[in-house]
mmCIF file of C-alpha atoms and ligand atoms in Angstrom:
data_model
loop_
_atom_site.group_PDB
_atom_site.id
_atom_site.type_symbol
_atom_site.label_atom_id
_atom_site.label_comp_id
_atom_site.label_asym_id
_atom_site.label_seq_id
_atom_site.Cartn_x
_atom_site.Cartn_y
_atom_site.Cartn_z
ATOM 1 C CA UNK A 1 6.390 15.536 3.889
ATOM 2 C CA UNK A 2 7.918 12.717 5.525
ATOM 3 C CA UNK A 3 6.939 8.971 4.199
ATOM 4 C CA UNK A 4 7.690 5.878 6.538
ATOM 5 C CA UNK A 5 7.171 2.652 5.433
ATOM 6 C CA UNK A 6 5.966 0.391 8.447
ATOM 7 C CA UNK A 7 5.462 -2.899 6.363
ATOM 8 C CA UNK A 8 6.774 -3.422 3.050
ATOM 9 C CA UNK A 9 5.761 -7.134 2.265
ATOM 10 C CA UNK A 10 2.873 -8.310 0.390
ATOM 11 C CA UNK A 11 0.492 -10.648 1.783
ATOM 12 C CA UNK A 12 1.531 -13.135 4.184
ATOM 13 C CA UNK A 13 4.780 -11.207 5.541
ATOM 14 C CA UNK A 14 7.868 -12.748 4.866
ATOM 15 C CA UNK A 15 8.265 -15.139 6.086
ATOM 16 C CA UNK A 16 4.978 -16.331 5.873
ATOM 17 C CA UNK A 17 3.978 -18.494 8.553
ATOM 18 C CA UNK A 18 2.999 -21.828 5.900
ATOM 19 C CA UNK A 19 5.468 -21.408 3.313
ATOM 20 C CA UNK A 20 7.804 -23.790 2.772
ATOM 21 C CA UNK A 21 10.138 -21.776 -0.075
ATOM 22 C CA UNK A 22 13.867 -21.045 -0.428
ATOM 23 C CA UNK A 23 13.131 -17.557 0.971
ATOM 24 C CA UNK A 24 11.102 -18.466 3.765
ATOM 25 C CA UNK A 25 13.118 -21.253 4.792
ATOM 26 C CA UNK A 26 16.288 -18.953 3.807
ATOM 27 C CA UNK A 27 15.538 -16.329 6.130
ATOM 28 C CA UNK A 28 14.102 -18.492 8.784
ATOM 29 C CA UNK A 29 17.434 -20.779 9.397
ATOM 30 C CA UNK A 30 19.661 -17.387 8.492
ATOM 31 C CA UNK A 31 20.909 -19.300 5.255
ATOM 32 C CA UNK A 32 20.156 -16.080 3.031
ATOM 33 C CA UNK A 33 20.840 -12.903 3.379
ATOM 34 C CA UNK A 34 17.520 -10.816 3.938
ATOM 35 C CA UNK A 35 15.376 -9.053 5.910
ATOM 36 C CA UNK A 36 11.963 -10.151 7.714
ATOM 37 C CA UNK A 37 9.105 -7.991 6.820
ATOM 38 C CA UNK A 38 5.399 -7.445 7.931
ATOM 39 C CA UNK A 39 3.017 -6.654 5.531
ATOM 40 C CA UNK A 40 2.795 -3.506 3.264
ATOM 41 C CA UNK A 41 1.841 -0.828 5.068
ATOM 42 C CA UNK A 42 2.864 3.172 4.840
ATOM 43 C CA UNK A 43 2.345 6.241 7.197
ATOM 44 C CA UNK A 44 3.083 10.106 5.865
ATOM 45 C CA UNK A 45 2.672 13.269 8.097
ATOM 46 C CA UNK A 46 3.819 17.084 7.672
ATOM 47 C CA UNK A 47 3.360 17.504 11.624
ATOM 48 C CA UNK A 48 4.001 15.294 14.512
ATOM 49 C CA UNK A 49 0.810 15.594 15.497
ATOM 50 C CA UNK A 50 -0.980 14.314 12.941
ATOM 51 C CA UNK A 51 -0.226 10.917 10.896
ATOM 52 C CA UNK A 52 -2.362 9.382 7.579
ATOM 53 C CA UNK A 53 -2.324 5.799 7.257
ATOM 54 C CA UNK A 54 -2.419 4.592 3.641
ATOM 55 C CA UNK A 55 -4.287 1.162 4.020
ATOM 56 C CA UNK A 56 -4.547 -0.459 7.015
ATOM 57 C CA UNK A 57 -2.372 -3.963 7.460
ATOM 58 C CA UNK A 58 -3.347 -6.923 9.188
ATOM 59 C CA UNK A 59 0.004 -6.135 11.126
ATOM 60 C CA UNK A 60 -1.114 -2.631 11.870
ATOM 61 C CA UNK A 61 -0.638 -3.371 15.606
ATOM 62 C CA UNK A 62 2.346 -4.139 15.932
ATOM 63 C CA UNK A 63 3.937 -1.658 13.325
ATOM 64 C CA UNK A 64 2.350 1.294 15.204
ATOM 65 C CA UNK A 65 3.560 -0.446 18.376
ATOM 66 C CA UNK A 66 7.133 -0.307 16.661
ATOM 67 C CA UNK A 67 7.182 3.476 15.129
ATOM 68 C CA UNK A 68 7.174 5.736 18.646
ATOM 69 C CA UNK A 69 6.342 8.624 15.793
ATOM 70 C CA UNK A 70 2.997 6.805 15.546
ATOM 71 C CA UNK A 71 2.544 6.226 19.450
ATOM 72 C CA UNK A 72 -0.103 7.808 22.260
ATOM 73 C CA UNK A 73 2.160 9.863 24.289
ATOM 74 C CA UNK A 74 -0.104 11.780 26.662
ATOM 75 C CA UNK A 75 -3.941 11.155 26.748
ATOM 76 C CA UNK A 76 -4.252 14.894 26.530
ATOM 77 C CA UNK A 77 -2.726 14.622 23.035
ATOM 78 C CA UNK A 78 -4.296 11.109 21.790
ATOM 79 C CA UNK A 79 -3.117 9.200 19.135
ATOM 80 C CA UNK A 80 -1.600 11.447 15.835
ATOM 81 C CA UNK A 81 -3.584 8.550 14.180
ATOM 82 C CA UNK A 82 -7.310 9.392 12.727
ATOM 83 C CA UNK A 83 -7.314 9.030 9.269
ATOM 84 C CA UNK A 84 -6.937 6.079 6.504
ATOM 85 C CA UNK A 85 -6.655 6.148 2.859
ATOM 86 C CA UNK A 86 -7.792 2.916 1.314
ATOM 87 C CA UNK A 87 -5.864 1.455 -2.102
ATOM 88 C CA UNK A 88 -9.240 -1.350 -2.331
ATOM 89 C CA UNK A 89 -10.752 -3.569 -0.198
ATOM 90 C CA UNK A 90 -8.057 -6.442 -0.342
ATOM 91 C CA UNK A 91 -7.672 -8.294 3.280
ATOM 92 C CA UNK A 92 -4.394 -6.716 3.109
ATOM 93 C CA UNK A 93 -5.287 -3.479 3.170
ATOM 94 C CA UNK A 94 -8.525 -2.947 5.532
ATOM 95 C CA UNK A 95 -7.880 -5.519 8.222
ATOM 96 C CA UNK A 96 -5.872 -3.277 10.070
ATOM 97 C CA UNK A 97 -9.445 -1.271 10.507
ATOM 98 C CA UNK A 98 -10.065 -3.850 13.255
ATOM 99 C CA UNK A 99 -6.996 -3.269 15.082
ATOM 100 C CA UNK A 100 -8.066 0.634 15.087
ATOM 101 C CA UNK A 101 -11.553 -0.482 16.569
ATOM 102 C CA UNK A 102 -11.047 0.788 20.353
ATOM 103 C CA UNK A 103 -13.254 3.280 20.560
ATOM 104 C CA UNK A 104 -11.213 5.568 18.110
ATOM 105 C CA UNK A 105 -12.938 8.243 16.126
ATOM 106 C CA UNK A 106 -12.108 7.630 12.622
ATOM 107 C CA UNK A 107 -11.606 9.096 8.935
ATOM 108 C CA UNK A 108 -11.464 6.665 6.417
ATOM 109 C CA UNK A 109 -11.398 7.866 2.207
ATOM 110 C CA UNK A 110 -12.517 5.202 -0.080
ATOM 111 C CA UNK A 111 -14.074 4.665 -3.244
ATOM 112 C CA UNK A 112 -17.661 3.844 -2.599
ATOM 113 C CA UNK A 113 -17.466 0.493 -3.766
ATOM 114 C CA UNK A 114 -14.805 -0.625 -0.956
ATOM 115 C CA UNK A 115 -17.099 1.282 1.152
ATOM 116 C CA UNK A 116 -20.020 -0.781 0.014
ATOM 117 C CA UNK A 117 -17.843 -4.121 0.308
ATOM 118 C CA UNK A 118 -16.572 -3.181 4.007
ATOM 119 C CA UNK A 119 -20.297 -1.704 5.292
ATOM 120 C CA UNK A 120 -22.722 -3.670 3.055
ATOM 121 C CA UNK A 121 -21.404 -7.356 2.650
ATOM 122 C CA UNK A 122 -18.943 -7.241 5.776
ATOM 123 C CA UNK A 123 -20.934 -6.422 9.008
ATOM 124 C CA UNK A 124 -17.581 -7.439 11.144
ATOM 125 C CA UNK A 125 -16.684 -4.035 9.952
ATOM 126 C CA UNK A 126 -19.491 -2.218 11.760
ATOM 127 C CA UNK A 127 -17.251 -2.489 15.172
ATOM 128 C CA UNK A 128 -16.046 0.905 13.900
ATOM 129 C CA UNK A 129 -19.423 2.420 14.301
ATOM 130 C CA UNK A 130 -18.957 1.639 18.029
ATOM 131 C CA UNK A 131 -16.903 5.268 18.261
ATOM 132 C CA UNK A 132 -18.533 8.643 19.184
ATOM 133 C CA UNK A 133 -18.580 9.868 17.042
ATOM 134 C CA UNK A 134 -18.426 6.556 14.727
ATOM 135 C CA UNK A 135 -15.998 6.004 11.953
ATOM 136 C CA UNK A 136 -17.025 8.943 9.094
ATOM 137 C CA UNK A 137 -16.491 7.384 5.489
ATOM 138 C CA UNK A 138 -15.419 9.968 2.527
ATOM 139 C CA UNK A 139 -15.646 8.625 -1.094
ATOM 140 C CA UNK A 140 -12.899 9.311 -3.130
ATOM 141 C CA UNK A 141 -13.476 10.582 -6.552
ATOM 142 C CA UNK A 142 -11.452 10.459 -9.412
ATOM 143 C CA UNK A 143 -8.523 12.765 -11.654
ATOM 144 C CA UNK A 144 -8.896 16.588 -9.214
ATOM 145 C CA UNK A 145 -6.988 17.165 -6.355
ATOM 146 C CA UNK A 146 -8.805 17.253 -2.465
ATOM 147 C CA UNK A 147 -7.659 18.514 0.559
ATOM 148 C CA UNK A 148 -6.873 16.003 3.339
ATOM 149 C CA UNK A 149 -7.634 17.902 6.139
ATOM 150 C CA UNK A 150 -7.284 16.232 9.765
ATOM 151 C CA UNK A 151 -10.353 17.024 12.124
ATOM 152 C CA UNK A 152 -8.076 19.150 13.958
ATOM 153 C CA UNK A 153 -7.423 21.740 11.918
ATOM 154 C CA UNK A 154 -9.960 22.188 9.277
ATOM 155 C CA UNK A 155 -9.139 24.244 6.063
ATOM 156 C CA UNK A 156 -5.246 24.367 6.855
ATOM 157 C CA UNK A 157 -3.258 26.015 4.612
ATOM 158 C CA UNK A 158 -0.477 24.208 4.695
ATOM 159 C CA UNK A 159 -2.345 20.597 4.587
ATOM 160 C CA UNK A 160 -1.839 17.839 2.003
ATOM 161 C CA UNK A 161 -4.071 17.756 -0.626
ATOM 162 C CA UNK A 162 -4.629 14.007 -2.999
ATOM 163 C CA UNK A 163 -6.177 12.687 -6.075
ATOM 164 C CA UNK A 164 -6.988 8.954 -6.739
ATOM 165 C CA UNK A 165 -5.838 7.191 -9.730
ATOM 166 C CA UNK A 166 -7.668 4.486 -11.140
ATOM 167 C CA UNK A 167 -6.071 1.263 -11.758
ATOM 168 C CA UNK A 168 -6.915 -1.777 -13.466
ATOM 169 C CA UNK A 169 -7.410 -4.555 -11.020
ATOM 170 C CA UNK A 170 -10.478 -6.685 -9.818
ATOM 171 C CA UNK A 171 -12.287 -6.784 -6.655
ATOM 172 C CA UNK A 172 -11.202 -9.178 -3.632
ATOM 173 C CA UNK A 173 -12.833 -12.942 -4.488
ATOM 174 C CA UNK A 174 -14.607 -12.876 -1.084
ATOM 175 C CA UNK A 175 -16.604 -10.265 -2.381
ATOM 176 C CA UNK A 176 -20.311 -11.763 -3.718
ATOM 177 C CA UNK A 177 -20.910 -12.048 -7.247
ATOM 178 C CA UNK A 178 -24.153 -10.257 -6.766
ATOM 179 C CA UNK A 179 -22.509 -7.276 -5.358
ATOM 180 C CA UNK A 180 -19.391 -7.402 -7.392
ATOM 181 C CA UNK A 181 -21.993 -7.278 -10.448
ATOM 182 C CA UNK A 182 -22.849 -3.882 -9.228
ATOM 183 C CA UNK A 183 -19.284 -2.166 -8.726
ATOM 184 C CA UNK A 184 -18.095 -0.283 -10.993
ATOM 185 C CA UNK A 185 -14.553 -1.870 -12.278
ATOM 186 C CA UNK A 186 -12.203 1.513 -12.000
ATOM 187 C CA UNK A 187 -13.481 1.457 -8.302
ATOM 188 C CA UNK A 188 -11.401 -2.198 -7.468
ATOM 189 C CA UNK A 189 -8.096 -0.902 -7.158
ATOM 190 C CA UNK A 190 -7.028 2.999 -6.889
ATOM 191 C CA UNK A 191 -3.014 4.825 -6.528
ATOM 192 C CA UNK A 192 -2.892 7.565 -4.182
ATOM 193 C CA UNK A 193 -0.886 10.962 -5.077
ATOM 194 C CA UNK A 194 -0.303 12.526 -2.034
ATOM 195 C CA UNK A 195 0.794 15.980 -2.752
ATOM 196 C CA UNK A 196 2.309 18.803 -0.288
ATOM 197 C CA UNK A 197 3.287 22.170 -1.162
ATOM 198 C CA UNK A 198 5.744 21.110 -4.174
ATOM 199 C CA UNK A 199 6.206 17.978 -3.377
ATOM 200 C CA UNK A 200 4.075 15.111 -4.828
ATOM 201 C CA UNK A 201 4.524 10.855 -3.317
ATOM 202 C CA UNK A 202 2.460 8.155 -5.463
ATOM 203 C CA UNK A 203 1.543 5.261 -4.238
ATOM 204 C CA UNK A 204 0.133 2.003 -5.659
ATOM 205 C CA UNK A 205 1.216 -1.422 -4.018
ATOM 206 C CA UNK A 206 -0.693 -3.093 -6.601
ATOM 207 C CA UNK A 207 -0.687 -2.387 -10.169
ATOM 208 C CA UNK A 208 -1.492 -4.575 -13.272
ATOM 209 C CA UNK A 209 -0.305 -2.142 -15.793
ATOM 210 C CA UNK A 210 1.702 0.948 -16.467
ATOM 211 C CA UNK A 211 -0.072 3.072 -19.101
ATOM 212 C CA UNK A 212 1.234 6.633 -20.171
ATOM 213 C CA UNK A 213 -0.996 8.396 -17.664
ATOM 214 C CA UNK A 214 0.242 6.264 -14.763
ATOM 215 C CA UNK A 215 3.426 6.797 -16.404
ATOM 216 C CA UNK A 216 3.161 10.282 -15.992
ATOM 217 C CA UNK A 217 1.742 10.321 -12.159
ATOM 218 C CA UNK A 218 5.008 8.560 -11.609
ATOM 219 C CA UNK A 219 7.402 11.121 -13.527
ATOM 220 C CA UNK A 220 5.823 13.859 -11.678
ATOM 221 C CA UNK A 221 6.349 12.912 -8.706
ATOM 222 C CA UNK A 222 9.222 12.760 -5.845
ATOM 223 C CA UNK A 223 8.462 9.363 -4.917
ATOM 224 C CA UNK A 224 7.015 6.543 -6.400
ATOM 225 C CA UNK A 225 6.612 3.626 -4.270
ATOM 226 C CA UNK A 226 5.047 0.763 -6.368
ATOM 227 C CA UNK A 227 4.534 -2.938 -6.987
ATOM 228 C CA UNK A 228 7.107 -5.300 -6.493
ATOM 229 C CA UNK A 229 5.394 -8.097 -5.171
ATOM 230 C CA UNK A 230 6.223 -10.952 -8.040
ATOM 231 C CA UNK A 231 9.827 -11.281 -9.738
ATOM 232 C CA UNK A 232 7.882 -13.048 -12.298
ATOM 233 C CA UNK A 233 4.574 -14.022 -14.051
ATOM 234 C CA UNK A 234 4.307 -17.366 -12.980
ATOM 235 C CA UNK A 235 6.238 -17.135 -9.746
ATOM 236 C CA UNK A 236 3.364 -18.794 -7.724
ATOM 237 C CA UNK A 237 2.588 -21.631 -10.189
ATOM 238 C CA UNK A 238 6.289 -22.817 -10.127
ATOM 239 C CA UNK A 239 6.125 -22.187 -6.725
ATOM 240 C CA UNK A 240 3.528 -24.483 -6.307
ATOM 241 C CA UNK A 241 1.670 -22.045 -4.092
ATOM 242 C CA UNK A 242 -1.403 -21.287 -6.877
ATOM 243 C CA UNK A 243 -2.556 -22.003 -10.325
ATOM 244 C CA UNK A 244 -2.630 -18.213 -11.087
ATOM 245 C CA UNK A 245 0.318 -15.832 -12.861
ATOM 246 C CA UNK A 246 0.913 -12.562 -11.080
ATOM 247 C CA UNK A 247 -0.940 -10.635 -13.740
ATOM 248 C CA UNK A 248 -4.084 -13.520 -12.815
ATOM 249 C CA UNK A 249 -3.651 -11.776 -9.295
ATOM 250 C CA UNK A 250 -3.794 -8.062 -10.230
ATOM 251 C CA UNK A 251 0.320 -7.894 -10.097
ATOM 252 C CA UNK A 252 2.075 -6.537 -13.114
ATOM 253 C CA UNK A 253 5.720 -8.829 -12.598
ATOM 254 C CA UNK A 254 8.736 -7.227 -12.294
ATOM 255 C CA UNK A 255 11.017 -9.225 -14.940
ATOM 256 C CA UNK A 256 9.712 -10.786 -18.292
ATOM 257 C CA UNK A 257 8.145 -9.369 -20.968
ATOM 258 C CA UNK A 258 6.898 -6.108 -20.452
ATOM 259 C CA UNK A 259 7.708 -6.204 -16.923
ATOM 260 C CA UNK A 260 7.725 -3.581 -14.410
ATOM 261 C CA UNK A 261 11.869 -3.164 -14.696
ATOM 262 C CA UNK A 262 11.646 -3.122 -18.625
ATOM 263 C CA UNK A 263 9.718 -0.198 -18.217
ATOM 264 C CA UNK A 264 11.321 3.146 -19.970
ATOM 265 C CA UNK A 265 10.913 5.585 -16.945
ATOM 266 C CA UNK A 266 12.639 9.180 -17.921
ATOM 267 C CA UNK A 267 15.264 9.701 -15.950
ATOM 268 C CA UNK A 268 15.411 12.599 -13.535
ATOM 269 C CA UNK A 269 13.397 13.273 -10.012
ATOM 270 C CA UNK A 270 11.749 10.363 -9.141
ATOM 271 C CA UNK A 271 12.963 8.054 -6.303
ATOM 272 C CA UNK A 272 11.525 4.721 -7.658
ATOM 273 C CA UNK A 273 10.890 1.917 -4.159
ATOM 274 C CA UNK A 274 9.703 -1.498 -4.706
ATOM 275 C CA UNK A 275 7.267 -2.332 -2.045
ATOM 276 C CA UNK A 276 4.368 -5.181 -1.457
ATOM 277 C CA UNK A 277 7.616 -8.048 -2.113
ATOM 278 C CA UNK A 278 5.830 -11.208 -2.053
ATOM 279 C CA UNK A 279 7.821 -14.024 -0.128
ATOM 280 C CA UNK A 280 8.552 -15.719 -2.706
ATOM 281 C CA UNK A 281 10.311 -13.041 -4.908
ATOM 282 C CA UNK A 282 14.079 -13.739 -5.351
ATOM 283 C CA UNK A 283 14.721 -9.787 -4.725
ATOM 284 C CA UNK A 284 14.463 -10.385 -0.832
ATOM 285 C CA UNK A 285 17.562 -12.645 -1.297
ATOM 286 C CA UNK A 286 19.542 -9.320 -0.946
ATOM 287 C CA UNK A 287 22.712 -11.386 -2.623
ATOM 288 C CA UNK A 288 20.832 -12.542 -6.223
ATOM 289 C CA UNK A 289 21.748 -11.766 -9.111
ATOM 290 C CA UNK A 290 17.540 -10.446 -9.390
ATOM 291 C CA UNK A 291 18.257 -7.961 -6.795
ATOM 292 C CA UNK A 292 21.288 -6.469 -8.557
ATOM 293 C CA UNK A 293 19.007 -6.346 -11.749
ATOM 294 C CA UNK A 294 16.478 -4.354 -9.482
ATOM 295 C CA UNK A 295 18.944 -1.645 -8.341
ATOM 296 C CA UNK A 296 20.854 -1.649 -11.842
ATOM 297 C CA UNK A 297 17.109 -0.767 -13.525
ATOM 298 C CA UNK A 298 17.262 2.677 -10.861
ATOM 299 C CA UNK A 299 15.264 0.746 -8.371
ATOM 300 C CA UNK A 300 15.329 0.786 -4.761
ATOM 301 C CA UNK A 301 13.271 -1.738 -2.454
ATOM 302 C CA UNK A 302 11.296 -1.216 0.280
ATOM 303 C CA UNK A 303 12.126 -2.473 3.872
ATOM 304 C CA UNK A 304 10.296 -1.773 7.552
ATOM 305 C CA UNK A 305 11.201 1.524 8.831
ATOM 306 C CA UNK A 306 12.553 3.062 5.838
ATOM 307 C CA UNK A 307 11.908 6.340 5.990
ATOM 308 C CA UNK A 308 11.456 9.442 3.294
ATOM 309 C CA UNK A 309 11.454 13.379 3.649
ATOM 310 C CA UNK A 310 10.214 15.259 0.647
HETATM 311 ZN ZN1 ZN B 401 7.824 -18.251 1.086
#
């Protein structure tokens, strides 16, 4: 399985286009060490041919445009692009959809409340419908592992198969309180383990908490690539950028108490990648003493083009 990691900020980019803080400014006027990134956004494949988008970035153009793995090279062959796997129904994660509206048959898995939010309450979305055939939605269901089969090649053998893990976190606020009232809550926010032959990636860019089953889906897997977008709980507030604490925006915070780095994972297989770094977080500064604290807690952190093969 290879993993490639096209984006690997959280919302905004970095720098973000309005933001006026040490990091943005920092990496702007080259006065800090650190790397520009586009928003999170991650592509696995077992075959050239065929590519699986987890989410779908509002800078989904240009990161295909920059990954020639991910690019149209013959119109016999098409795009290796079909299907998308969506994490919730965040602007960060399904605007991309509209940059995949050309005509282009697609696949997207979601739970059935995104589904609802994108189809029912967002008719911008029905652009996708414009395909032939138009965009086919699959609802993901909880705990048992599915095959993810491209269109291709139905009932391969040698495909990927992926369960959804539910995760505590809320529904986007542009969603209507009359609708929202409807959802069920476990559908807001899901991880993904992908899982081919032995080898097993999770993935959840945003995660409130860390409970022993989530624990465990980390553990037993290869690769865990998982929230990292605040360095700390009230990061935003004494950023004056918002009155609400990471945890107030679905983010369990890296440092602090019971933060994401205090966290007692067993040692042993797991690659552990911080990905979905908000601009603001002092672990894009890649000479702070926060980002030493991030790789002496086993971590690694997620930049554009990084690439895995499990
Ligand atoms: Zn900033």
């Amino acid at each position: 399985m290879r993993v490639k990691v096209l984006g690997s900020a959280a919302g905004g980019g970095f720098p973000q286009w309005n933001c006026g803080c040490p990091n943005c400014c920092g990496v702007r006027d080259g006065a800090i060490k650190a790397r520009p990134r586009t928003q999170a956004q991650v592509a696995v494949s077992s075959d050239p041919s065929q590519w699986f988008l987890l989410n779908a970035s509002p800078d989904l153009r240009q990161q295909i445009l920059a990954a020639p793995e991910l690019s149209v090279t013959s119109s016999a062959l098409g795009s290796p692009i079909s299907t998308i796997l969506l994490t919730s129904a965040d602007v960060d994660c399904v605007m991309g959809l509209l940059h995949l509206r050309e005509f282009h048959p697609l696949h997207i898995y979601s739970t059935l409340s995104v589904k609802r939010i994108l189809t029912e309450e967002n008719s911008l979305f029905r652009v996708l419908t414009r395909s032939n055939p138009p965009v086919r939605w699959s609802t993901l269901s909880f705990d048992s592992l599915i095959p993810l089969t491209p269109p291709s090649s139905p009932g391969a053998k040698d495909g990927f198969f992926f369960k959804a893990v539910p995760l505590l976190g809320g529904f986007p606020d542009y969603v209507s309180d009359s609708l929202k009232g409807s959802l069920p809550s476990e559908e807001a926010v899901i991880g993904l383990q992908l899982v081919h032959k032995e080898k097993r990636f999770f993935y959840a860019p945003s995660l409130l908490g860390l409970g022993e089953d989530l624990q465990r889906s980390v553990e037993e897997s290869d690769l865990a690539l998982l929230d990292g977008t605040f360095w700390k709980d009230d990061e935003l507030i004494a950023a004056k950028r918002s009155r609400r604490t990471a945890r107030d925006m679905g983010h369990l915070p890296l440092w602090g108490e019971r933060g994401m780095l205090k966290r007692p994972f067993r040692p042993g297989k797991t690659k552990r990648v911080l990905i979905h770094i908000n601009n603001t977080n002092p672990v894009l500064n890649e000479e702070s003493p926060e980002r030493l604290a991030v790789r002496e807690a086993g971590w690694e952190i997620a930049y554009d083009g990084m690439e895995f093969e499990l």
